[in-house]
Amino acid sequence: MPSTLSTLCLAALSVPALAHPGHGGPGKDETGIKPIKNVQLGPRPYWLVDQMEDSPLKSKLQSCSEKQMRPSRWSIGHRGGGTLQFPEETVASIMAGTRMGAGIEECDVTFTSDRQLICRHSQCDLHTTTNILTIPELAAKCTVPFTPYNATTKKSATAKCCTSDFTLAELTETKELCAKMDSSDPKATTPEQYQGGVPGYRTTLYSGPGTCHKMLTVKEYIALVDALGLDFTPELKTPVVKMPFGSANYTQEAFAQQLIDEFKQAKIDPKRVWLQSFLYDDILYWLRAEPKFGKQAVLLDESGDAPSTIAAATASLTKYAKDGVNIVAPPLHYLVSTVTDKTGRVNIVASEYAKLAKTLGLKVVGWSLERSGWLADSTNGGYYYGTIANVTAARGEGVVFELLDVLASKEVGAIGVFSDWSATVSYYANCFGLFP
Ligand SMILES: *[C@@H]1O[C@H](CO)[C@@H](O)[C@H](O)[C@H]1NC(C)=O
Ligand SMILES: *[C@@H]1O[C@H](CO)[C@@H](O)[C@H](O)[C@H]1NC(C)=O
Ligand SMILES: *[C@@H]1O[C@H](CO)[C@@H](O)[C@H](O)[C@H]1NC(C)=O
């Protein structure tokens, strides 16, 4: 049972040993948590294969159905890897992603008012990723307090609660404060109603009454993922508050260094750490100040979201390579486009962006699978499938594997793919022997 699972994990994590995380190599037993060997993918990947049109790819994937599955670093747990169904950035999401074969686990890193590091996807998402608005003494400290939906003006309900509004102790020691599925109901007239709005393809099954997922500090994240024997991909979140924050010496560079210092304190081998940032200066800082970590830092790229900006985003790859960046991670849709064959079938192929990255010797990572909901509804998979919407419109859910097949191909050669439900990427990686 998930509630038992998370209770057990949290109990194990709060043993005193946690104060001295990671004194050795992977898989040390200090948290009471051990590496997961019995990887379980559940029914979803098999169902997705069933949705595919007949093809050599489908036959190959079917041929792997009885294979013993194992963890792969090609499968990267996005916000923990169980995010489709479990509250993100929690022990439960990391344990779910790990059970489903993720070899690298993510924590998005932001800071509290006392400048301690904590895992949240945004510095200011506590109002949608936790129940903080229902706890009056904490809600009162939010940057923007809860304002109900106004039926006259039709203005949506709003709130804005940032980790930097609270001390670490307030966020980790307030008993009633729990993480929840990321959602809000714009028509809410009470803080309780504002907790709703979870899309139908996600679920509240694992965050219902009687369960409480605590937020993870970066120290706890490092101890947990180290104990699981996996790699780390912490993302330094772009601060929402102005830097320096709180004291004159808490600059962006001090924040970027603080993250590395936590890994050093835990004696983690830099080879296991895949730092990420959207801020180019963070990557340049790491390359300059901490080359062992910097050389496998991942530059996140969202500069080509519009059809009018993708050419410039592609051109910028040359500069990144020249500056010493080794890995870029754009959203999935930058890496692929389509061609129509003689029979009129539209196929997914490598994009110009992917081909230039390859030519320049840049490695690529894509984000994020399993965040889109239904692929054949009116959005055709939305943002992440923007350049291949014709394919999802034509062939629906099974297109997930067509996309992965192009990402894994020689033309793109992705070294990993983020997913909100690690089983699907793990299935592909195991079937094709991708264990980077
Ligand atoms: C809705 O907005 C109007 C116009 O700003 C305001 O007069 C009214 O008090 C608001 N209603 C509620 C319930 O806040
Ligand atoms: C910043 O300054 C404070 C004293 O004002 C000191 O305690 C702290 O260690 C400094 N932090 C860094 C990152 O230099
Ligand atoms: C994809 O769909 C768009 C309209 O949504 C259409 O203009 C375009 O020609 C299609 N491309 C292919 C390759 O079929």
mmCIF file with all atom_site columns, N, CA and C in Angstrom, residues 132-193:
data_model
loop_
_atom_site.group_PDB
_atom_site.id
_atom_site.type_symbol
_atom_site.label_atom_id
_atom_site.label_alt_id
_atom_site.label_comp_id
_atom_site.label_asym_id
_atom_site.label_entity_id
_atom_site.label_seq_id
_atom_site.pdbx_PDB_ins_code
_atom_site.Cartn_x
_atom_site.Cartn_y
_atom_site.Cartn_z
_atom_site.occupancy
_atom_site.B_iso_or_equiv
_atom_site.pdbx_formal_charge
_atom_site.auth_seq_id
_atom_site.auth_comp_id
_atom_site.auth_asym_id
_atom_site.auth_atom_id
_atom_site.pdbx_PDB_model_num
ATOM 1   N N  . ILE A 1 132 ? -0.568  24.067 1.858   1.00 0.00 ? 132 ILE A N  1
ATOM 2   C CA . ILE A 1 132 ? -0.152  25.162 2.755   1.00 0.00 ? 132 ILE A CA 1
ATOM 3   C C  . ILE A 1 132 ? -1.253  26.200 2.990   1.00 0.00 ? 132 ILE A C  1
ATOM 4   N N  . LEU A 1 133 ? -2.112  26.416 1.987   1.00 0.00 ? 133 LEU A N  1
ATOM 5   C CA . LEU A 1 133 ? -3.160  27.446 2.144   1.00 0.00 ? 133 LEU A CA 1
ATOM 6   C C  . LEU A 1 133 ? -4.203  27.057 3.185   1.00 0.00 ? 133 LEU A C  1
ATOM 7   N N  . THR A 1 134 ? -4.252  25.763 3.516   1.00 0.00 ? 134 THR A N  1
ATOM 8   C CA . THR A 1 134 ? -5.243  25.320 4.509   1.00 0.00 ? 134 THR A CA 1
ATOM 9   C C  . THR A 1 134 ? -4.676  25.371 5.930   1.00 0.00 ? 134 THR A C  1
ATOM 10  N N  . ILE A 1 135 ? -3.432  25.849 6.069   1.00 0.00 ? 135 ILE A N  1
ATOM 11  C CA . ILE A 1 135 ? -2.805  25.946 7.401   1.00 0.00 ? 135 ILE A CA 1
ATOM 12  C C  . ILE A 1 135 ? -2.636  27.439 7.701   1.00 0.00 ? 135 ILE A C  1
ATOM 13  N N  . PRO A 1 136 ? -3.598  28.029 8.454   1.00 0.00 ? 136 PRO A N  1
ATOM 14  C CA . PRO A 1 136 ? -3.679  29.491 8.553   1.00 0.00 ? 136 PRO A CA 1
ATOM 15  C C  . PRO A 1 136 ? -2.373  30.181 8.949   1.00 0.00 ? 136 PRO A C  1
ATOM 16  N N  . GLU A 1 137 ? -1.624  29.607 9.937   1.00 0.00 ? 137 GLU A N  1
ATOM 17  C CA . GLU A 1 137 ? -0.430  30.342 10.381  1.00 0.00 ? 137 GLU A CA 1
ATOM 18  C C  . GLU A 1 137 ? 0.649   30.380 9.304   1.00 0.00 ? 137 GLU A C  1
ATOM 19  N N  . LEU A 1 138 ? 0.678   29.380 8.419   1.00 0.00 ? 138 LEU A N  1
ATOM 20  C CA . LEU A 1 138 ? 1.630   29.420 7.298   1.00 0.00 ? 138 LEU A CA 1
ATOM 21  C C  . LEU A 1 138 ? 1.067   30.240 6.135   1.00 0.00 ? 138 LEU A C  1
ATOM 22  N N  . ALA A 1 139 ? -0.221  30.035 5.845   1.00 0.00 ? 139 ALA A N  1
ATOM 23  C CA . ALA A 1 139 ? -0.854  30.748 4.719   1.00 0.00 ? 139 ALA A CA 1
ATOM 24  C C  . ALA A 1 139 ? -0.691  32.257 4.876   1.00 0.00 ? 139 ALA A C  1
ATOM 25  N N  . ALA A 1 140 ? -0.703  32.708 6.130   1.00 0.00 ? 140 ALA A N  1
ATOM 26  C CA . ALA A 1 140 ? -0.597  34.151 6.394   1.00 0.00 ? 140 ALA A CA 1
ATOM 27  C C  . ALA A 1 140 ? 0.749   34.718 5.943   1.00 0.00 ? 140 ALA A C  1
ATOM 28  N N  . LYS A 1 141 ? 1.752   33.866 5.772   1.00 0.00 ? 141 LYS A N  1
ATOM 29  C CA . LYS A 1 141 ? 3.085   34.348 5.393   1.00 0.00 ? 141 LYS A CA 1
ATOM 30  C C  . LYS A 1 141 ? 3.342   34.307 3.889   1.00 0.00 ? 141 LYS A C  1
ATOM 31  N N  . CYS A 1 142 ? 2.363   33.825 3.102   1.00 0.00 ? 142 CYS A N  1
ATOM 32  C CA . CYS A 1 142 ? 2.585   33.693 1.657   1.00 0.00 ? 142 CYS A CA 1
ATOM 33  C C  . CYS A 1 142 ? 2.760   35.061 0.992   1.00 0.00 ? 142 CYS A C  1
ATOM 34  N N  . THR A 1 143 ? 3.617   35.137 -0.018  1.00 0.00 ? 143 THR A N  1
ATOM 35  C CA . THR A 1 143 ? 3.847   36.367 -0.786  1.00 0.00 ? 143 THR A CA 1
ATOM 36  C C  . THR A 1 143 ? 2.522   36.985 -1.218  1.00 0.00 ? 143 THR A C  1
ATOM 37  N N  . VAL A 1 144 ? 1.628   36.159 -1.768  1.00 0.00 ? 144 VAL A N  1
ATOM 38  C CA . VAL A 1 144 ? 0.275   36.605 -2.132  1.00 0.00 ? 144 VAL A CA 1
ATOM 39  C C  . VAL A 1 144 ? -0.708  35.668 -1.452  1.00 0.00 ? 144 VAL A C  1
ATOM 40  N N  . PRO A 1 145 ? -1.508  36.173 -0.503  1.00 0.00 ? 145 PRO A N  1
ATOM 41  C CA . PRO A 1 145 ? -2.444  35.279 0.188   1.00 0.00 ? 145 PRO A CA 1
ATOM 42  C C  . PRO A 1 145 ? -3.559  34.809 -0.752  1.00 0.00 ? 145 PRO A C  1
ATOM 43  N N  . PHE A 1 146 ? -4.295  33.801 -0.308  1.00 0.00 ? 146 PHE A N  1
ATOM 44  C CA . PHE A 1 146 ? -5.384  33.257 -1.118  1.00 0.00 ? 146 PHE A CA 1
ATOM 45  C C  . PHE A 1 146 ? -6.457  34.317 -1.375  1.00 0.00 ? 146 PHE A C  1
ATOM 46  N N  . THR A 1 147 ? -6.838  34.478 -2.637  1.00 0.00 ? 147 THR A N  1
ATOM 47  C CA . THR A 1 147 ? -7.950  35.349 -3.007  1.00 0.00 ? 147 THR A CA 1
ATOM 48  C C  . THR A 1 147 ? -8.948  34.489 -3.769  1.00 0.00 ? 147 THR A C  1
ATOM 49  N N  . PRO A 1 148 ? -10.192 34.405 -3.294  1.00 0.00 ? 148 PRO A N  1
ATOM 50  C CA . PRO A 1 148 ? -11.147 33.511 -3.940  1.00 0.00 ? 148 PRO A CA 1
ATOM 51  C C  . PRO A 1 148 ? -11.567 33.979 -5.337  1.00 0.00 ? 148 PRO A C  1
ATOM 52  N N  . TYR A 1 149 ? -12.112 33.050 -6.094  1.00 0.00 ? 149 TYR A N  1
ATOM 53  C CA . TYR A 1 149 ? -12.722 33.347 -7.393  1.00 0.00 ? 149 TYR A CA 1
ATOM 54  C C  . TYR A 1 149 ? -13.802 34.401 -7.202  1.00 0.00 ? 149 TYR A C  1
ATOM 55  N N  . ASN A 1 150 ? -13.822 35.371 -8.102  1.00 0.00 ? 150 ASN A N  1
ATOM 56  C CA . ASN A 1 150 ? -14.832 36.428 -8.016  1.00 0.00 ? 150 ASN A CA 1
ATOM 57  C C  . ASN A 1 150 ? -15.851 36.228 -9.143  1.00 0.00 ? 150 ASN A C  1
ATOM 58  N N  . ALA A 1 151 ? -17.061 35.873 -8.753  1.00 0.00 ? 151 ALA A N  1
ATOM 59  C CA . ALA A 1 151 ? -18.097 35.529 -9.734  1.00 0.00 ? 151 ALA A CA 1
ATOM 60  C C  . ALA A 1 151 ? -18.530 36.748 -10.540 1.00 0.00 ? 151 ALA A C  1
ATOM 61  N N  . THR A 1 152 ? -18.358 37.939 -9.982  1.00 0.00 ? 152 THR A N  1
ATOM 62  C CA . THR A 1 152 ? -18.757 39.159 -10.699 1.00 0.00 ? 152 THR A CA 1
ATOM 63  C C  . THR A 1 152 ? -17.734 39.502 -11.782 1.00 0.00 ? 152 THR A C  1
ATOM 64  N N  . THR A 1 153 ? -16.474 39.541 -11.369 1.00 0.00 ? 153 THR A N  1
ATOM 65  C CA . THR A 1 153 ? -15.432 39.925 -12.336 1.00 0.00 ? 153 THR A CA 1
ATOM 66  C C  . THR A 1 153 ? -14.900 38.720 -13.110 1.00 0.00 ? 153 THR A C  1
ATOM 67  N N  . LYS A 1 154 ? -15.271 37.531 -12.698 1.00 0.00 ? 154 LYS A N  1
ATOM 68  C CA . LYS A 1 154 ? -14.798 36.269 -13.302 1.00 0.00 ? 154 LYS A CA 1
ATOM 69  C C  . LYS A 1 154 ? -13.278 36.086 -13.145 1.00 0.00 ? 154 LYS A C  1
ATOM 70  N N  . LYS A 1 155 ? -12.711 36.784 -12.172 1.00 0.00 ? 155 LYS A N  1
ATOM 71  C CA . LYS A 1 155 ? -11.262 36.636 -11.935 1.00 0.00 ? 155 LYS A CA 1
ATOM 72  C C  . LYS A 1 155 ? -10.990 35.336 -11.183 1.00 0.00 ? 155 LYS A C  1
ATOM 73  N N  . SER A 1 156 ? -10.007 34.588 -11.681 1.00 0.00 ? 156 SER A N  1
ATOM 74  C CA . SER A 1 156 ? -9.642  33.304 -11.071 1.00 0.00 ? 156 SER A CA 1
ATOM 75  C C  . SER A 1 156 ? -9.163  33.492 -9.633  1.00 0.00 ? 156 SER A C  1
ATOM 76  N N  . ALA A 1 157 ? -9.314  32.425 -8.854  1.00 0.00 ? 157 ALA A N  1
ATOM 77  C CA . ALA A 1 157 ? -8.722  32.386 -7.513  1.00 0.00 ? 157 ALA A CA 1
ATOM 78  C C  . ALA A 1 157 ? -7.206  32.458 -7.667  1.00 0.00 ? 157 ALA A C  1
ATOM 79  N N  . THR A 1 158 ? -6.540  33.132 -6.737  1.00 0.00 ? 158 THR A N  1
ATOM 80  C CA . THR A 1 158 ? -5.077  33.246 -6.826  1.00 0.00 ? 158 THR A CA 1
ATOM 81  C C  . THR A 1 158 ? -4.429  33.064 -5.455  1.00 0.00 ? 158 THR A C  1
ATOM 82  N N  . ALA A 1 159 ? -3.129  32.804 -5.505  1.00 0.00 ? 159 ALA A N  1
ATOM 83  C CA . ALA A 1 159 ? -2.291  32.763 -4.312  1.00 0.00 ? 159 ALA A CA 1
ATOM 84  C C  . ALA A 1 159 ? -0.864  32.598 -4.829  1.00 0.00 ? 159 ALA A C  1
ATOM 85  N N  . LYS A 1 160 ? 0.116   32.933 -3.999  1.00 0.00 ? 160 LYS A N  1
ATOM 86  C CA . LYS A 1 160 ? 1.509   32.678 -4.377  1.00 0.00 ? 160 LYS A CA 1
ATOM 87  C C  . LYS A 1 160 ? 2.302   32.461 -3.101  1.00 0.00 ? 160 LYS A C  1
ATOM 88  N N  . CYS A 1 161 ? 2.721   31.218 -2.904  1.00 0.00 ? 161 CYS A N  1
ATOM 89  C CA . CYS A 1 161 ? 3.473   30.879 -1.697  1.00 0.00 ? 161 CYS A CA 1
ATOM 90  C C  . CYS A 1 161 ? 4.832   30.336 -2.123  1.00 0.00 ? 161 CYS A C  1
ATOM 91  N N  . CYS A 1 162 ? 5.890   30.968 -1.627  1.00 0.00 ? 162 CYS A N  1
ATOM 92  C CA . CYS A 1 162 ? 7.253   30.647 -2.067  1.00 0.00 ? 162 CYS A CA 1
ATOM 93  C C  . CYS A 1 162 ? 8.027   29.990 -0.928  1.00 0.00 ? 162 CYS A C  1
ATOM 94  N N  . THR A 1 163 ? 8.916   29.098 -1.277  1.00 0.00 ? 163 THR A N  1
ATOM 95  C CA . THR A 1 163 ? 9.760   28.486 -0.231  1.00 0.00 ? 163 THR A CA 1
ATOM 96  C C  . THR A 1 163 ? 10.514  29.571 0.538   1.00 0.00 ? 163 THR A C  1
ATOM 97  N N  . SER A 1 164 ? 10.849  30.656 -0.163  1.00 0.00 ? 164 SER A N  1
ATOM 98  C CA . SER A 1 164 ? 11.595  31.752 0.472   1.00 0.00 ? 164 SER A CA 1
ATOM 99  C C  . SER A 1 164 ? 10.718  32.581 1.420   1.00 0.00 ? 164 SER A C  1
ATOM 100 N N  . ASP A 1 165 ? 9.431   32.277 1.519   1.00 0.00 ? 165 ASP A N  1
ATOM 101 C CA . ASP A 1 165 ? 8.562   32.912 2.525   1.00 0.00 ? 165 ASP A CA 1
ATOM 102 C C  . ASP A 1 165 ? 8.685   32.221 3.886   1.00 0.00 ? 165 ASP A C  1
ATOM 103 N N  . PHE A 1 166 ? 9.363   31.063 3.925   1.00 0.00 ? 166 PHE A N  1
ATOM 104 C CA . PHE A 1 166 ? 9.355   30.218 5.132   1.00 0.00 ? 166 PHE A CA 1
ATOM 105 C C  . PHE A 1 166 ? 10.756  29.750 5.487   1.00 0.00 ? 166 PHE A C  1
ATOM 106 N N  . THR A 1 167 ? 10.936  29.435 6.772   1.00 0.00 ? 167 THR A N  1
ATOM 107 C CA . THR A 1 167 ? 12.199  28.795 7.171   1.00 0.00 ? 167 THR A CA 1
ATOM 108 C C  . THR A 1 167 ? 12.121  27.310 6.810   1.00 0.00 ? 167 THR A C  1
ATOM 109 N N  . LEU A 1 168 ? 13.285  26.678 6.776   1.00 0.00 ? 168 LEU A N  1
ATOM 110 C CA . LEU A 1 168 ? 13.306  25.237 6.496   1.00 0.00 ? 168 LEU A CA 1
ATOM 111 C C  . LEU A 1 168 ? 12.483  24.495 7.550   1.00 0.00 ? 168 LEU A C  1
ATOM 112 N N  . ALA A 1 169 ? 12.621  24.908 8.814   1.00 0.00 ? 169 ALA A N  1
ATOM 113 C CA . ALA A 1 169 ? 11.903  24.220 9.898   1.00 0.00 ? 169 ALA A CA 1
ATOM 114 C C  . ALA A 1 169 ? 10.391  24.337 9.691   1.00 0.00 ? 169 ALA A C  1
ATOM 115 N N  . GLU A 1 170 ? 9.924   25.504 9.274   1.00 0.00 ? 170 GLU A N  1
ATOM 116 C CA . GLU A 1 170 ? 8.473   25.660 9.048   1.00 0.00 ? 170 GLU A CA 1
ATOM 117 C C  . GLU A 1 170 ? 7.988   24.673 7.971   1.00 0.00 ? 170 GLU A C  1
ATOM 118 N N  . LEU A 1 171 ? 8.800   24.485 6.953   1.00 0.00 ? 171 LEU A N  1
ATOM 119 C CA . LEU A 1 171 ? 8.362   23.614 5.847   1.00 0.00 ? 171 LEU A CA 1
ATOM 120 C C  . LEU A 1 171 ? 8.522   22.126 6.159   1.00 0.00 ? 171 LEU A C  1
ATOM 121 N N  . THR A 1 172 ? 9.489   21.788 6.998   1.00 0.00 ? 172 THR A N  1
ATOM 122 C CA . THR A 1 172 ? 9.725   20.358 7.228   1.00 0.00 ? 172 THR A CA 1
ATOM 123 C C  . THR A 1 172 ? 9.158   19.870 8.557   1.00 0.00 ? 172 THR A C  1
ATOM 124 N N  . GLU A 1 173 ? 8.928   20.783 9.498   1.00 0.00 ? 173 GLU A N  1
ATOM 125 C CA . GLU A 1 173 ? 8.495   20.332 10.830  1.00 0.00 ? 173 GLU A CA 1
ATOM 126 C C  . GLU A 1 173 ? 7.029   20.641 11.139  1.00 0.00 ? 173 GLU A C  1
ATOM 127 N N  . THR A 1 174 ? 6.325   21.312 10.232  1.00 0.00 ? 174 THR A N  1
ATOM 128 C CA . THR A 1 174 ? 4.895   21.534 10.450  1.00 0.00 ? 174 THR A CA 1
ATOM 129 C C  . THR A 1 174 ? 4.179   20.236 10.104  1.00 0.00 ? 174 THR A C  1
ATOM 130 N N  . LYS A 1 175 ? 3.602   19.629 11.136  1.00 0.00 ? 175 LYS A N  1
ATOM 131 C CA . LYS A 1 175 ? 3.089   18.271 10.975  1.00 0.00 ? 175 LYS A CA 1
ATOM 132 C C  . LYS A 1 175 ? 2.006   18.155 9.895   1.00 0.00 ? 175 LYS A C  1
ATOM 133 N N  . GLU A 1 176 ? 1.124   19.152 9.835   1.00 0.00 ? 176 GLU A N  1
ATOM 134 C CA . GLU A 1 176 ? -0.022  19.058 8.909   1.00 0.00 ? 176 GLU A CA 1
ATOM 135 C C  . GLU A 1 176 ? 0.363   19.394 7.472   1.00 0.00 ? 176 GLU A C  1
ATOM 136 N N  . LEU A 1 177 ? 1.568   19.910 7.243   1.00 0.00 ? 177 LEU A N  1
ATOM 137 C CA . LEU A 1 177 ? 1.941   20.358 5.899   1.00 0.00 ? 177 LEU A CA 1
ATOM 138 C C  . LEU A 1 177 ? 2.362   19.158 5.036   1.00 0.00 ? 177 LEU A C  1
ATOM 139 N N  . CYS A 1 178 ? 1.613   18.916 3.965   1.00 0.00 ? 178 CYS A N  1
ATOM 140 C CA . CYS A 1 178 ? 1.872   17.749 3.113   1.00 0.00 ? 178 CYS A CA 1
ATOM 141 C C  . CYS A 1 178 ? 1.932   18.179 1.651   1.00 0.00 ? 178 CYS A C  1
ATOM 142 N N  . ALA A 1 179 ? 2.767   17.463 0.897   1.00 0.00 ? 179 ALA A N  1
ATOM 143 C CA . ALA A 1 179 ? 2.797   17.679 -0.549  1.00 0.00 ? 179 ALA A CA 1
ATOM 144 C C  . ALA A 1 179 ? 1.570   17.021 -1.175  1.00 0.00 ? 179 ALA A C  1
ATOM 145 N N  . LYS A 1 180 ? 1.120   17.565 -2.292  1.00 0.00 ? 180 LYS A N  1
ATOM 146 C CA . LYS A 1 180 ? -0.049  17.034 -3.008  1.00 0.00 ? 180 LYS A CA 1
ATOM 147 C C  . LYS A 1 180 ? 0.230   17.066 -4.502  1.00 0.00 ? 180 LYS A C  1
ATOM 148 N N  . MET A 1 181 ? -0.669  16.495 -5.284  1.00 0.00 ? 181 MET A N  1
ATOM 149 C CA . MET A 1 181 ? -0.554  16.580 -6.734  1.00 0.00 ? 181 MET A CA 1
ATOM 150 C C  . MET A 1 181 ? -0.594  18.060 -7.127  1.00 0.00 ? 181 MET A C  1
ATOM 151 N N  . ASP A 1 182 ? 0.247   18.441 -8.084  1.00 0.00 ? 182 ASP A N  1
ATOM 152 C CA . ASP A 1 182 ? 0.332   19.842 -8.500  1.00 0.00 ? 182 ASP A CA 1
ATOM 153 C C  . ASP A 1 182 ? -0.946  20.227 -9.237  1.00 0.00 ? 182 ASP A C  1
ATOM 154 N N  . SER A 1 183 ? -1.758  21.078 -8.608  1.00 0.00 ? 183 SER A N  1
ATOM 155 C CA . SER A 1 183 ? -3.026  21.471 -9.235  1.00 0.00 ? 183 SER A CA 1
ATOM 156 C C  . SER A 1 183 ? -3.626  22.628 -8.468  1.00 0.00 ? 183 SER A C  1
ATOM 157 N N  . SER A 1 184 ? -4.561  23.303 -9.118  1.00 0.00 ? 184 SER A N  1
ATOM 158 C CA . SER A 1 184 ? -5.397  24.276 -8.407  1.00 0.00 ? 184 SER A CA 1
ATOM 159 C C  . SER A 1 184 ? -6.701  24.410 -9.177  1.00 0.00 ? 184 SER A C  1
ATOM 160 N N  . ASP A 1 185 ? -7.735  24.840 -8.460  1.00 0.00 ? 185 ASP A N  1
ATOM 161 C CA . ASP A 1 185 ? -9.046  25.034 -9.088  1.00 0.00 ? 185 ASP A CA 1
ATOM 162 C C  . ASP A 1 185 ? -9.288  26.540 -9.200  1.00 0.00 ? 185 ASP A C  1
ATOM 163 N N  . PRO A 1 186 ? -9.277  27.077 -10.425 1.00 0.00 ? 186 PRO A N  1
ATOM 164 C CA . PRO A 1 186 ? -9.395  28.531 -10.595 1.00 0.00 ? 186 PRO A CA 1
ATOM 165 C C  . PRO A 1 186 ? -10.743 29.092 -10.111 1.00 0.00 ? 186 PRO A C  1
ATOM 166 N N  . LYS A 1 187 ? -11.751 28.226 -9.975  1.00 0.00 ? 187 LYS A N  1
ATOM 167 C CA . LYS A 1 187 ? -13.077 28.682 -9.527  1.00 0.00 ? 187 LYS A CA 1
ATOM 168 C C  . LYS A 1 187 ? -13.252 28.545 -8.014  1.00 0.00 ? 187 LYS A C  1
ATOM 169 N N  . ALA A 1 188 ? -12.156 28.243 -7.304  1.00 0.00 ? 188 ALA A N  1
ATOM 170 C CA . ALA A 1 188 ? -12.271 27.988 -5.863  1.00 0.00 ? 188 ALA A CA 1
ATOM 171 C C  . ALA A 1 188 ? -12.688 29.234 -5.097  1.00 0.00 ? 188 ALA A C  1
ATOM 172 N N  . THR A 1 189 ? -13.569 29.031 -4.125  1.00 0.00 ? 189 THR A N  1
ATOM 173 C CA . THR A 1 189 ? -13.929 30.141 -3.235  1.00 0.00 ? 189 THR A CA 1
ATOM 174 C C  . THR A 1 189 ? -13.370 29.925 -1.827  1.00 0.00 ? 189 THR A C  1
ATOM 175 N N  . THR A 1 190 ? -12.761 28.751 -1.589  1.00 0.00 ? 190 THR A N  1
ATOM 176 C CA . THR A 1 190 ? -12.114 28.489 -0.298  1.00 0.00 ? 190 THR A CA 1
ATOM 177 C C  . THR A 1 190 ? -10.732 27.875 -0.562  1.00 0.00 ? 190 THR A C  1
ATOM 178 N N  . PRO A 1 191 ? -9.808  27.991 0.410   1.00 0.00 ? 191 PRO A N  1
ATOM 179 C CA . PRO A 1 191 ? -8.491  27.342 0.253   1.00 0.00 ? 191 PRO A CA 1
ATOM 180 C C  . PRO A 1 191 ? -8.628  25.839 0.025   1.00 0.00 ? 191 PRO A C  1
ATOM 181 N N  . GLU A 1 192 ? -9.619  25.212 0.671   1.00 0.00 ? 192 GLU A N  1
ATOM 182 C CA . GLU A 1 192 ? -9.807  23.765 0.513   1.00 0.00 ? 192 GLU A CA 1
ATOM 183 C C  . GLU A 1 192 ? -10.158 23.435 -0.941  1.00 0.00 ? 192 GLU A C  1
ATOM 184 N N  . GLN A 1 193 ? -11.092 24.204 -1.515  1.00 0.00 ? 193 GLN A N  1
ATOM 185 C CA . GLN A 1 193 ? -11.450 23.959 -2.923  1.00 0.00 ? 193 GLN A CA 1
ATOM 186 C C  . GLN A 1 193 ? -10.262 24.198 -3.857  1.00 0.00 ? 193 GLN A C  1
#
